[in-house]
Short mmCIF file of C-alpha atoms in Angstrom, two decimals:
data_model
loop_
_atom_site.label_atom_id
_atom_site.label_comp_id
_atom_site.label_asym_id
_atom_site.label_seq_id
_atom_site.Cartn_x
_atom_site.Cartn_y
_atom_site.Cartn_z
CA MET V 30 38.93 74.07 124.82
CA MET V 31 38.51 72.87 128.41
CA GLN V 32 41.77 72.35 129.41
CA THR V 33 42.40 75.98 128.39
CA LYS V 34 39.94 77.20 130.49
CA LYS V 35 41.08 74.90 133.58
CA ILE V 36 44.34 76.53 132.76
CA GLN V 37 42.88 80.05 132.70
CA GLU V 38 41.35 79.45 135.72
CA GLN V 39 44.62 78.18 137.62
CA ILE V 40 46.43 81.19 136.32
CA ALA V 41 43.35 83.67 137.58
CA PHE V 42 43.65 81.59 141.28
CA THR V 43 47.41 81.89 141.11
CA VAL V 44 47.60 85.56 140.26
CA PHE V 45 45.10 86.49 143.24
CA ARG V 46 46.82 84.29 146.08
CA LEU V 47 49.81 86.26 145.63
CA LEU V 48 48.38 89.85 145.49
CA GLY V 49 46.52 88.44 148.21
CA PHE V 50 50.05 87.45 150.26
CA LEU V 51 51.32 90.86 149.04
CA VAL V 52 48.99 93.05 151.07
CA LEU V 53 49.02 90.51 153.86
CA GLY V 54 53.42 90.44 153.60
CA VAL V 55 52.91 94.83 153.37
CA LEU V 56 50.86 94.93 156.34
CA LEU V 57 52.96 92.35 158.46
CA TRP V 58 56.10 94.31 156.92
CA ILE V 59 55.14 97.11 158.54
CA LEU V 60 53.99 96.23 161.50
CA GLY V 61 57.38 93.92 162.25
CA PHE V 62 59.18 96.79 161.43
CA ILE V 63 57.86 98.98 164.33
CA VAL V 64 57.52 96.37 166.83
CA TYR V 65 61.75 95.42 166.08
CA ASN V 66 62.27 99.53 166.26
CA GLY V 67 60.28 99.86 168.92
CA ILE V 68 59.88 97.27 171.29
CA SER V 69 63.19 98.07 172.62
CA VAL V 70 62.36 101.19 174.54
CA ILE V 71 58.47 99.81 175.90
CA SER V 72 58.32 99.81 179.71
CA TRP V 73 56.35 100.72 182.66
CA GLU V 74 58.18 103.44 182.98
CA PHE V 75 58.06 104.68 179.12
CA ILE V 76 54.09 104.02 179.25
CA PHE V 77 53.88 106.24 182.44
CA SER V 78 56.13 109.18 182.98
CA ALA V 79 56.54 111.91 181.03
CA PRO V 80 59.61 112.83 178.09
CA THR V 81 62.10 114.06 179.37
CA ASP V 82 65.94 115.50 178.24
CA GLY V 83 64.56 117.72 175.32
CA MET V 84 62.26 114.60 174.70
CA THR V 85 64.86 112.01 174.17
CA GLY V 86 64.47 110.49 177.13
CA GLY V 87 61.75 109.57 179.37
CA GLY V 88 58.12 108.25 178.68
CA ILE V 89 54.59 109.26 176.47
CA PHE V 90 52.51 109.11 179.38
CA PRO V 91 51.11 112.68 178.75
CA ALA V 92 50.45 111.99 174.90
CA ILE V 93 48.66 108.40 175.92
CA VAL V 94 45.89 110.47 178.02
CA GLY V 95 45.81 113.35 175.67
CA THR V 96 45.00 110.63 172.68
CA PHE V 97 42.50 108.92 175.18
CA TYR V 98 40.82 112.40 175.94
CA LEU V 99 40.35 113.31 172.36
CA ILE V 100 38.94 109.70 171.11
CA ILE V 101 36.69 110.11 174.01
CA GLY V 102 35.97 113.73 173.58
CA SER V 103 35.37 113.64 169.87
CA THR V 104 33.18 110.52 170.17
CA LEU V 105 30.92 111.96 172.78
CA PHE V 106 30.23 114.96 170.41
CA ALA V 107 30.03 112.95 166.82
CA PHE V 108 27.91 110.03 167.75
CA PRO V 109 24.98 111.21 169.30
CA LEU V 110 24.63 114.34 166.36
CA GLY V 111 25.69 111.39 163.71
CA ILE V 112 23.00 108.93 165.23
CA MET V 113 20.21 111.73 165.73
CA SER V 114 20.87 113.32 162.32
CA ALA V 115 21.31 109.66 160.65
CA ILE V 116 18.07 108.68 162.23
CA TYR V 117 16.25 112.05 160.77
CA THR V 118 16.87 111.18 157.22
CA VAL V 119 16.52 107.61 157.50
CA GLU V 120 13.08 107.12 159.91
CA TYR V 121 11.37 110.61 159.51
CA THR V 122 11.88 111.88 156.08
CA LYS V 123 11.99 109.67 152.69
CA ASN V 124 13.43 111.69 150.01
CA ASN V 125 12.64 115.61 150.52
CA TRP V 126 15.11 118.55 149.54
CA LEU V 127 16.67 118.55 153.17
CA THR V 128 17.47 114.78 153.07
CA LYS V 129 19.02 115.22 150.20
CA CYS V 130 21.30 118.28 151.08
CA ILE V 131 22.44 116.04 154.48
CA ARG V 132 23.25 113.47 151.89
CA ILE V 133 25.31 115.60 149.45
CA MET V 134 26.87 117.59 152.43
CA THR V 135 28.05 114.71 154.33
CA ASN V 136 29.49 113.20 151.17
CA ASN V 137 31.37 115.94 150.66
CA LEU V 138 32.29 116.38 154.54
CA ALA V 139 33.67 113.42 154.31
CA SER V 140 36.55 114.25 151.24
CA ILE V 141 37.80 117.43 152.84
CA PRO V 142 41.27 117.09 153.59
CA SER V 143 41.82 116.92 157.50
CA ILE V 144 43.95 120.17 157.48
CA VAL V 145 40.94 121.88 156.43
CA PHE V 146 39.39 120.45 159.34
CA GLY V 147 42.18 122.03 161.44
CA LEU V 148 41.85 125.37 160.03
CA PHE V 149 38.55 125.26 160.40
CA GLY V 150 38.54 124.11 163.78
CA MET V 151 41.33 126.62 164.83
CA THR V 152 38.84 129.59 163.55
CA LEU V 153 35.52 128.92 164.53
CA PHE V 154 36.55 126.80 168.36
CA VAL V 155 39.81 128.21 168.62
CA ASN V 156 39.51 131.96 168.34
CA THR V 157 35.86 132.74 167.48
CA LEU V 158 34.18 130.60 170.57
CA GLY V 159 37.27 131.07 172.58
CA PHE V 160 37.92 128.12 173.52
CA GLY V 161 41.77 128.49 172.90
CA ASP V 162 44.04 125.13 171.97
CA SER V 163 42.14 123.05 174.25
CA ILE V 164 40.95 119.35 174.54
CA ILE V 165 37.48 120.87 173.50
CA ALA V 166 38.54 122.51 170.34
CA GLY V 167 40.36 119.70 169.52
CA SER V 168 37.46 117.15 169.97
CA LEU V 169 35.08 119.18 168.34
CA THR V 170 37.29 119.39 165.41
CA LEU V 171 38.08 115.60 165.35
CA GLY V 172 34.52 115.04 166.07
CA LEU V 173 33.65 117.01 162.90
CA LEU V 174 36.01 115.04 160.77
CA ILE V 175 34.41 111.92 162.09
CA LEU V 176 30.93 112.93 161.83
CA PRO V 177 30.26 111.79 158.16
CA VAL V 178 31.61 108.18 158.80
CA VAL V 179 29.01 108.24 161.67
CA ILE V 180 26.05 109.46 159.73
CA ARG V 181 26.89 107.22 156.42
CA THR V 182 27.34 103.70 158.58
CA THR V 183 24.63 104.34 160.99
CA GLU V 184 21.98 105.36 157.90
CA GLU V 185 23.04 101.70 156.34
CA ALA V 186 22.99 100.07 159.83
CA LEU V 187 19.59 101.57 160.18
CA LYS V 188 18.31 100.69 156.65
CA ALA V 189 19.80 97.13 157.44
CA VAL V 190 16.56 96.94 160.11
CA PRO V 191 13.75 95.23 158.12
CA LYS V 192 10.47 96.85 157.61
CA THR V 193 8.49 94.16 159.27
CA TYR V 194 9.64 94.81 162.65
CA ARG V 195 8.53 98.87 162.46
CA LEU V 196 5.62 97.14 160.88
CA GLY V 197 5.11 94.66 163.91
CA SER V 198 5.76 97.87 166.56
CA THR V 199 3.65 100.15 164.79
CA ALA V 200 0.25 97.55 165.04
CA LEU V 201 0.90 97.57 168.76
CA GLY V 202 0.36 101.01 169.17
CA ALA V 203 3.78 102.10 169.55
CA ASN V 204 4.65 105.63 168.07
CA LYS V 205 7.30 106.30 165.66
CA ILE V 206 9.86 107.08 168.62
CA GLN V 207 8.97 104.22 170.59
CA THR V 208 10.04 102.02 167.41
CA ILE V 209 12.65 103.92 166.94
CA LYS V 210 14.20 103.47 170.67
CA ARG V 211 13.21 99.92 171.32
CA VAL V 212 13.45 98.44 168.31
CA VAL V 213 15.46 99.93 165.17
CA LEU V 214 18.17 101.17 167.52
CA PRO V 215 18.74 98.33 169.09
CA THR V 216 18.97 96.24 166.05
CA ALA V 217 21.01 98.57 164.35
CA PHE V 218 23.38 99.25 167.39
CA PRO V 219 26.24 96.26 166.41
CA ASN V 220 26.51 97.70 162.89
CA ILE V 221 26.62 101.27 164.67
CA ILE V 222 29.37 100.05 166.32
CA THR V 223 31.10 99.21 163.01
CA GLY V 224 31.46 103.24 162.67
CA LEU V 225 32.63 103.85 166.05
CA ILE V 226 35.49 101.41 165.44
CA LEU V 227 36.40 103.38 162.17
CA SER V 228 35.78 106.47 163.71
CA ILE V 229 38.70 105.47 166.76
CA GLY V 230 40.92 104.28 163.94
CA ARG V 231 40.50 107.81 162.39
CA VAL V 232 40.45 109.95 165.53
CA SER V 233 43.88 108.53 167.27
CA GLY V 234 45.99 108.61 163.93
CA GLU V 235 45.09 112.08 162.86
CA THR V 236 47.61 114.94 163.69
CA ALA V 237 46.56 117.78 161.20
CA PRO V 238 43.24 118.47 162.72
CA ILE V 239 44.58 118.70 166.41
CA LEU V 240 47.80 120.33 164.96
CA PHE V 241 46.18 123.98 165.38
CA THR V 242 43.42 123.05 168.21
CA VAL V 243 44.82 121.20 170.66
CA ALA V 244 48.47 119.62 170.54
CA ALA V 245 51.03 121.08 172.54
CA TYR V 246 54.75 120.55 171.49
CA PHE V 247 55.74 119.77 174.96
CA LEU V 248 53.68 119.47 177.95
CA PRO V 249 54.86 116.90 180.77
CA LYS V 250 51.75 117.73 183.14
CA LEU V 251 48.27 116.23 182.60
CA PRO V 252 45.56 118.34 181.81
CA HIS V 253 42.83 120.01 184.37
CA SER V 254 40.41 120.66 182.55
CA ILE V 255 38.74 120.41 179.18
CA PHE V 256 40.23 124.15 178.05
CA ASP V 257 43.75 122.63 178.81
CA GLN V 258 46.05 121.53 175.89
CA VAL V 259 47.08 118.13 175.53
CA MET V 260 50.18 115.95 173.82
CA ALA V 261 48.65 113.47 171.76
CA LEU V 262 50.77 110.65 170.13
CA PRO V 263 50.77 111.32 166.57
CA TYR V 264 51.71 114.94 166.76
CA HIS V 265 54.53 113.75 169.72
CA LEU V 266 55.46 111.34 166.82
CA TYR V 267 55.62 113.54 164.30
CA VAL V 268 57.48 116.21 166.70
CA LEU V 269 59.91 113.16 167.82
CA ALA V 270 60.53 112.51 163.91
CA THR V 271 61.48 115.64 162.42
CA SER V 272 61.94 118.67 164.93
CA GLY V 273 63.14 117.72 168.42
CA THR V 274 66.35 118.38 170.19
CA ASP V 275 68.45 115.30 168.91
CA ILE V 276 66.60 113.45 166.20
CA GLU V 277 68.88 110.61 165.87
CA ALA V 278 68.57 110.37 170.06
CA ALA V 279 64.71 110.16 169.95
CA ARG V 280 64.50 107.85 166.97
CA PRO V 281 63.85 104.82 169.16
CA ILE V 282 61.27 106.69 171.28
CA ALA V 283 59.34 107.86 167.99
CA TYR V 284 59.02 103.56 167.30
CA GLY V 285 58.04 103.14 170.72
CA THR V 286 55.10 105.42 170.52
CA ALA V 287 54.54 104.27 167.04
CA LEU V 288 54.27 101.23 168.52
CA VAL V 289 52.24 101.96 171.54
CA LEU V 290 49.64 104.32 169.20
CA ILE V 291 49.23 101.20 167.04
CA PHE V 292 48.48 99.08 170.40
CA ILE V 293 45.68 101.64 171.26
CA VAL V 294 43.83 101.54 168.34
CA LEU V 295 43.91 97.84 168.52
CA LEU V 296 42.65 97.68 171.68
CA MET V 297 39.83 100.43 171.26
CA ASN V 298 39.05 98.37 168.16
CA SER V 299 38.96 94.85 170.21
CA LEU V 300 36.40 96.56 173.11
CA ALA V 301 34.37 97.76 170.12
CA VAL V 302 34.18 94.25 169.09
CA ILE V 303 33.33 92.72 172.16
CA ILE V 304 30.40 95.32 172.39
CA LYS V 305 29.12 94.28 169.36
CA LYS V 306 29.32 90.53 170.08
CA ARG V 307 27.41 90.96 173.24
CA PHE V 308 24.74 93.01 171.52
CA GLU V 309 24.66 90.41 168.50
CA LYS V 310 24.31 87.56 171.32
CA ASN V 311 21.18 89.31 172.99
CA LYS V 312 19.37 88.50 169.60
CA MET K 27 -19.12 94.99 165.46
CA ILE K 28 -17.37 96.05 162.37
CA GLU K 29 -18.74 98.01 160.08
CA THR K 30 -17.98 100.42 156.66
CA LYS K 31 -20.30 102.47 155.00
CA ASN K 32 -19.31 103.21 151.19
CA VAL K 33 -15.87 102.62 151.44
CA ASN K 34 -13.40 103.53 148.84
CA PHE K 35 -9.62 103.85 148.89
CA TYR K 36 -7.23 105.02 146.64
CA TYR K 37 -3.56 104.38 146.27
CA GLY K 38 -2.86 107.78 144.08
CA SER K 39 -5.15 106.82 141.18
CA PHE K 40 -5.64 103.15 141.52
CA HIS K 41 -8.95 102.88 142.83
CA ALA K 42 -7.97 99.72 145.32
CA ILE K 43 -11.34 99.54 147.17
CA LYS K 44 -14.57 100.40 145.23
CA ASN K 45 -18.03 101.43 147.40
CA VAL K 46 -17.62 98.47 150.35
CA ASN K 47 -20.14 98.35 152.66
CA MET K 48 -19.89 95.07 155.27
CA LYS K 49 -20.97 94.56 158.58
CA MET K 50 -18.97 92.22 160.91
CA LYS K 51 -20.04 90.26 163.95
CA SER K 52 -18.40 90.62 167.25
CA ASN K 53 -16.46 87.11 168.51
CA SER K 54 -16.85 85.78 164.96
CA ALA K 55 -14.16 84.74 162.48
CA ILE K 56 -14.47 86.52 159.26
CA ALA K 57 -12.48 85.08 155.66
CA LEU K 58 -11.48 88.14 153.09
CA ILE K 59 -10.93 85.95 149.95
CA GLY K 60 -9.76 86.93 146.00
CA PRO K 61 -7.40 86.91 143.76
CA SER K 62 -3.98 88.67 144.11
CA GLY K 63 -4.49 92.27 144.22
CA CYS K 64 -8.30 92.67 144.53
CA GLY K 65 -7.78 94.95 147.50
CA LYS K 66 -8.70 92.55 150.20
CA SER K 67 -5.34 92.99 152.16
CA THR K 68 -5.91 97.03 152.10
CA PHE K 69 -9.36 96.10 153.53
CA LEU K 70 -7.51 94.36 156.34
CA ARG K 71 -5.55 97.08 157.02
CA LEU K 72 -8.18 99.75 157.19
CA PHE K 73 -9.19 98.43 160.61
CA ASN K 74 -5.84 99.43 162.28
CA ARG K 75 -5.30 102.16 159.94
CA MET K 76 -1.77 100.73 158.89
CA ASN K 77 -2.88 102.10 155.59
CA ASP K 78 -2.48 105.85 156.89
CA GLU K 79 1.82 105.60 156.63
CA ILE K 80 1.12 104.88 152.64
CA PRO K 81 1.87 108.18 150.63
CA GLY K 82 -0.83 108.94 148.24
CA ALA K 83 -3.89 106.55 150.06
CA LYS K 84 -6.54 108.07 150.35
CA LEU K 85 -10.33 106.89 151.73
CA GLU K 86 -13.97 108.09 151.28
CA GLY K 87 -16.80 106.57 153.27
CA GLU K 88 -16.45 105.57 156.70
CA CYS K 89 -15.62 102.66 159.22
CA TRP K 90 -16.67 101.83 162.33
CA ILE K 91 -15.81 99.68 165.08
CA ASN K 92 -17.82 99.32 167.87
CA GLY K 93 -19.81 101.64 167.47
CA LYS K 94 -17.08 104.93 166.90
CA ASP K 95 -16.05 106.21 163.54
CA ILE K 96 -12.24 105.14 163.59
CA TYR K 97 -11.20 107.95 160.88
CA THR K 98 -12.37 111.27 162.86
CA LYS K 99 -9.96 113.53 163.71
CA HIS K 100 -9.98 112.87 167.37
CA THR K 101 -9.18 109.20 166.87
CA GLN K 102 -6.48 108.16 169.02
CA VAL K 103 -4.65 105.66 166.29
CA ASP K 104 -2.26 104.05 169.19
CA MET K 105 -5.46 103.45 171.23
CA LEU K 106 -7.23 102.35 167.82
CA ARG K 107 -4.53 99.72 167.39
CA LYS K 108 -4.02 98.38 170.34
CA ASN K 109 -7.98 97.29 170.23
CA VAL K 110 -7.04 96.18 167.22
CA GLY K 111 -4.15 93.62 167.00
CA MET K 112 -2.82 92.40 163.80
CA VAL K 113 -0.69 89.31 162.89
CA PHE K 114 1.20 89.74 159.57
CA GLN K 115 2.18 87.25 156.90
CA LYS K 116 5.69 86.49 157.73
CA PRO K 117 6.09 85.91 161.61
CA ASN K 118 7.62 88.79 162.74
CA PRO K 119 9.14 88.81 166.08
CA PHE K 120 11.31 92.03 167.72
CA PRO K 121 14.85 90.11 168.23
CA LYS K 122 14.22 89.94 171.33
CA SER K 123 13.76 87.07 173.93
CA ILE K 124 10.28 85.72 174.02
CA PHE K 125 9.12 87.45 177.48
CA GLU K 126 10.09 91.19 176.05
CA ASN K 127 8.12 90.19 172.92
CA VAL K 128 5.02 89.57 174.65
CA ALA K 129 5.56 92.40 176.82
CA TYR K 130 6.55 95.03 173.98
CA GLY K 131 2.70 95.79 173.58
CA LEU K 132 2.10 96.45 177.25
CA LYS K 133 5.15 98.49 177.89
CA VAL K 134 4.82 100.61 174.75
CA ASN K 135 1.59 101.20 175.85
CA GLY K 136 3.03 102.66 179.58
CA ILE K 137 2.25 99.31 181.61
CA LYS K 138 5.37 99.16 184.31
CA ASP K 139 3.92 97.06 186.88
CA ARG K 140 6.31 93.84 186.40
CA ALA K 141 4.21 91.37 188.16
CA PHE K 142 0.77 92.58 185.77
CA ILE K 143 3.34 91.69 182.76
CA THR K 144 4.67 88.59 183.88
CA LYS K 145 0.90 87.80 184.55
CA LYS K 146 -0.19 88.87 181.14
CA VAL K 147 2.58 87.35 179.09
CA GLU K 148 1.73 83.94 180.48
CA GLU K 149 -2.01 84.23 179.94
CA SER K 150 -1.21 85.40 176.18
CA LEU K 151 1.23 82.63 175.43
CA THR K 152 -1.25 80.18 177.14
CA ALA K 153 -3.95 81.37 175.21
CA ALA K 154 -1.92 81.13 171.62
CA ALA K 155 -1.01 77.51 172.90
CA LEU K 156 2.68 78.58 173.08
CA TRP K 157 2.56 78.64 176.94
CA ASP K 158 4.15 75.04 177.32
CA GLU K 159 6.65 74.47 174.85
CA VAL K 160 8.13 77.78 175.87
CA LYS K 161 7.60 78.30 179.67
CA TYR K 162 11.11 76.91 180.29
CA LYS K 163 12.85 79.35 177.93
CA LEU K 164 11.18 82.86 178.22
CA ASN K 165 14.30 84.59 177.97
CA LYS K 166 15.78 82.67 175.22
CA SER K 167 15.57 85.10 171.85
CA ALA K 168 12.30 84.39 169.90
CA PHE K 169 14.79 83.40 166.68
CA GLU K 170 15.60 80.24 168.17
CA LEU K 171 11.72 78.88 167.88
CA SER K 172 10.33 77.42 164.28
CA GLY K 173 8.36 79.26 162.10
CA GLY K 174 5.15 78.19 163.56
CA GLN K 175 6.25 78.88 167.21
CA GLN K 176 7.12 82.56 166.08
CA GLN K 177 3.71 83.27 164.10
CA ARG K 178 1.86 82.06 167.64
CA LEU K 179 4.40 83.99 169.49
CA CYS K 180 3.58 87.41 167.29
CA ILE K 181 -0.41 86.29 167.80
CA ALA K 182 0.50 85.62 171.82
CA ARG K 183 2.12 89.40 171.12
CA ALA K 184 -1.10 90.86 169.80
CA LEU K 185 -2.99 89.41 172.49
CA ALA K 186 -1.22 90.91 175.29
CA VAL K 187 -2.20 94.21 174.83
CA SER K 188 -6.31 93.18 175.26
CA PRO K 189 -7.70 93.21 171.47
CA SER K 190 -10.93 92.73 170.77
CA ILE K 191 -10.12 92.76 167.20
CA LEU K 192 -7.26 90.24 165.36
CA LEU K 193 -6.56 90.96 161.68
CA MET K 194 -4.86 88.47 160.30
CA ASP K 195 -2.97 88.73 156.53
CA GLU K 196 -2.39 85.38 155.30
CA PRO K 197 -1.28 84.36 158.78
CA ALA K 198 -0.11 80.64 157.92
CA SER K 199 0.54 80.99 154.29
CA ALA K 200 4.71 80.83 154.96
CA LEU K 201 4.44 78.01 157.41
CA ASP K 202 4.05 74.14 156.90
CA PRO K 203 1.14 72.03 156.74
CA ILE K 204 1.58 71.15 160.82
CA SER K 205 1.77 74.63 161.74
CA THR K 206 -0.95 75.90 159.70
CA ALA K 207 -3.29 73.24 161.32
CA LYS K 208 -1.93 74.59 164.62
CA ILE K 209 -2.71 78.31 163.81
CA GLU K 210 -6.39 77.09 162.65
CA GLU K 211 -6.81 75.47 165.57
CA LEU K 212 -6.03 78.21 167.43
CA ILE K 213 -7.98 80.65 165.30
CA HIS K 214 -11.42 78.37 166.19
CA VAL K 215 -10.42 78.88 169.92
CA LEU K 216 -9.88 82.65 169.74
CA LYS K 217 -13.30 83.39 167.83
CA GLN K 218 -15.17 82.86 170.37
CA GLN K 219 -13.57 85.55 172.44
CA TYR K 220 -12.03 87.88 169.61
CA THR K 221 -13.54 89.03 166.54
CA ILE K 222 -11.39 87.74 163.68
CA VAL K 223 -10.51 89.13 160.17
CA ILE K 224 -8.47 86.77 158.05
CA VAL K 225 -7.28 87.47 155.14
CA THR K 226 -6.18 83.59 153.17
CA HIS K 227 -5.33 82.38 149.58
CA ASN K 228 -6.16 79.18 150.87
CA MET K 229 -9.78 78.37 150.11
CA GLN K 230 -10.00 75.07 152.26
CA GLN K 231 -8.53 77.29 155.22
CA ALA K 232 -11.18 79.96 154.54
CA ALA K 233 -13.97 76.84 154.85
CA ARG K 234 -12.19 75.70 157.92
CA VAL K 235 -12.03 78.85 159.99
CA SER K 236 -14.62 81.10 159.25
CA ASP K 237 -17.96 81.65 160.00
CA LYS K 238 -18.63 84.21 157.29
CA THR K 239 -16.98 84.87 154.41
CA ALA K 240 -16.38 87.59 151.97
CA PHE K 241 -15.36 87.35 148.26
CA PHE K 242 -13.31 90.43 146.55
CA MET K 243 -12.37 90.72 143.01
CA TYR K 244 -11.45 94.33 141.56
CA GLY K 245 -11.53 95.89 144.52
CA GLU K 246 -15.32 95.15 144.79
CA LEU K 247 -17.20 92.96 147.28
CA VAL K 248 -18.86 90.22 145.19
CA GLU K 249 -20.49 88.31 147.78
CA TYR K 250 -20.41 88.32 151.16
CA SER K 251 -22.94 85.55 153.19
CA ASP K 252 -22.14 82.74 155.88
CA THR K 253 -19.26 80.68 154.86
CA LYS K 254 -21.34 77.04 154.53
CA LYS K 255 -23.48 78.89 151.80
CA MET K 256 -20.99 80.40 149.67
CA PHE K 257 -18.95 77.03 149.64
CA LEU K 258 -22.10 75.05 149.02
CA ALA K 259 -24.15 77.33 147.10
CA PRO K 260 -22.60 80.62 146.17
CA GLU K 261 -24.92 83.51 144.53
CA LYS K 262 -22.95 84.79 141.86
CA GLU K 263 -21.54 83.13 138.92
CA GLU K 264 -17.74 84.82 139.74
CA THR K 265 -17.78 83.38 143.23
CA GLN K 266 -18.74 79.85 142.00
CA ASN K 267 -15.70 80.21 139.16
CA TYR K 268 -13.18 81.67 141.64
CA ILE K 269 -13.86 78.81 144.71
CA THR K 270 -13.55 75.98 142.14
CA GLY K 271 -10.38 77.31 140.73
CA ARG K 272 -11.60 77.95 137.14
CA PHE K 273 -9.17 81.38 138.15
CA GLY K 274 -7.14 83.06 140.44
#
């Protein structure tokens, strides 16, 4: 009896371990594949110059800049808004109909396909509000896309702050806003940053929402204002892989672009982790 | 001077405090004892209006502190809480430095003068008998302190805003015996300057630290008298039974 139990356990363990390795293997394989195919085109020139020769030569600088602008723009829009709505639902109202509505809507928002966000952004920001294809229209669209993530992670982060902190602060004569600003938010901040990390990954990788709102097929110059169009890495990758002038010739550049995109996401994530660690140390 | 007049308190339909009339003298320590759920913590929280936040809570009767009814429309609750400090059951320092914890109450009450804050932090930590242990590490996190030190930090934090009354809700129940002894010593010193109302489950503690003791049961004030008298010759049989450990 004991013997069979032990054997069962060992089999289960082996299966789990193999599956673990499988997942790791797939990830490493994808990463290795992109590095192997893309590393040859990476150079200072590739990173810091515009595409040339019908996108079969030159670099991807405008797309890198564009993606950076979109990351910054969308987080600047979604974070204050998302954090404030989460504060409202967690700190101010417990469970009234409005909070329930906001919760249901956020959950629904999170499950809408990104192309729908793209079409919505085009209708509202590009046409109705007249921003045209622009950084601002793209940032707002991407911002809407990550809003549910921001709200959910902030809500969880706020709920994780012990109630005794709030009581202690109230007992010292602090009002609600002071308590939130001075105790609750600083305590929740490292976990809110987790939402930032997730969102940045999402924003830098999405193609559909920027397709009709900001992304330029080919635009070798840098934007001058938030009302200019930009190139962006994921869309550039899509163009290189499907509709360039010479897809075969552009293939190494496509892999190089993918590599840079992955690198930027990793870079932003590590930055967020560093900020998070810094804040946790202050505790 | 704290006084309650015909105080009744309800949580929804639950009648938690029943018609309590009580006077507490300034600069003394008053212990509130009684079995769990007898309403003593609820009674304590009336004096800094910490029950306000609870949905469905309702108060009847009057609470007076230093000649003022604290439940009028014009009462400034933040000023009241500045005057009536509170120490909780479990130490609850903020995730901030030792210095910032003590300075917190001053800052939320609008004080910006750096020199004054620094002076007040030292005074409060000294009054809470913690200064010598932490003066070299004021910028370290409050979480690096032991449980007993954290509780004294919370006392210092309450003292920093210059209250006249300190409410303590079982302040030593989460602490080891040595830390408990330190807190009790501290109460002895503090009651010369502050009015201390302390809720405790520990009968010996009530006997050791308080001048007067109030015994609550089922929301009623059963007996209220000098601590010595209460523990040597209680008037009521319920008190006798509770003190001698026959129930509760």
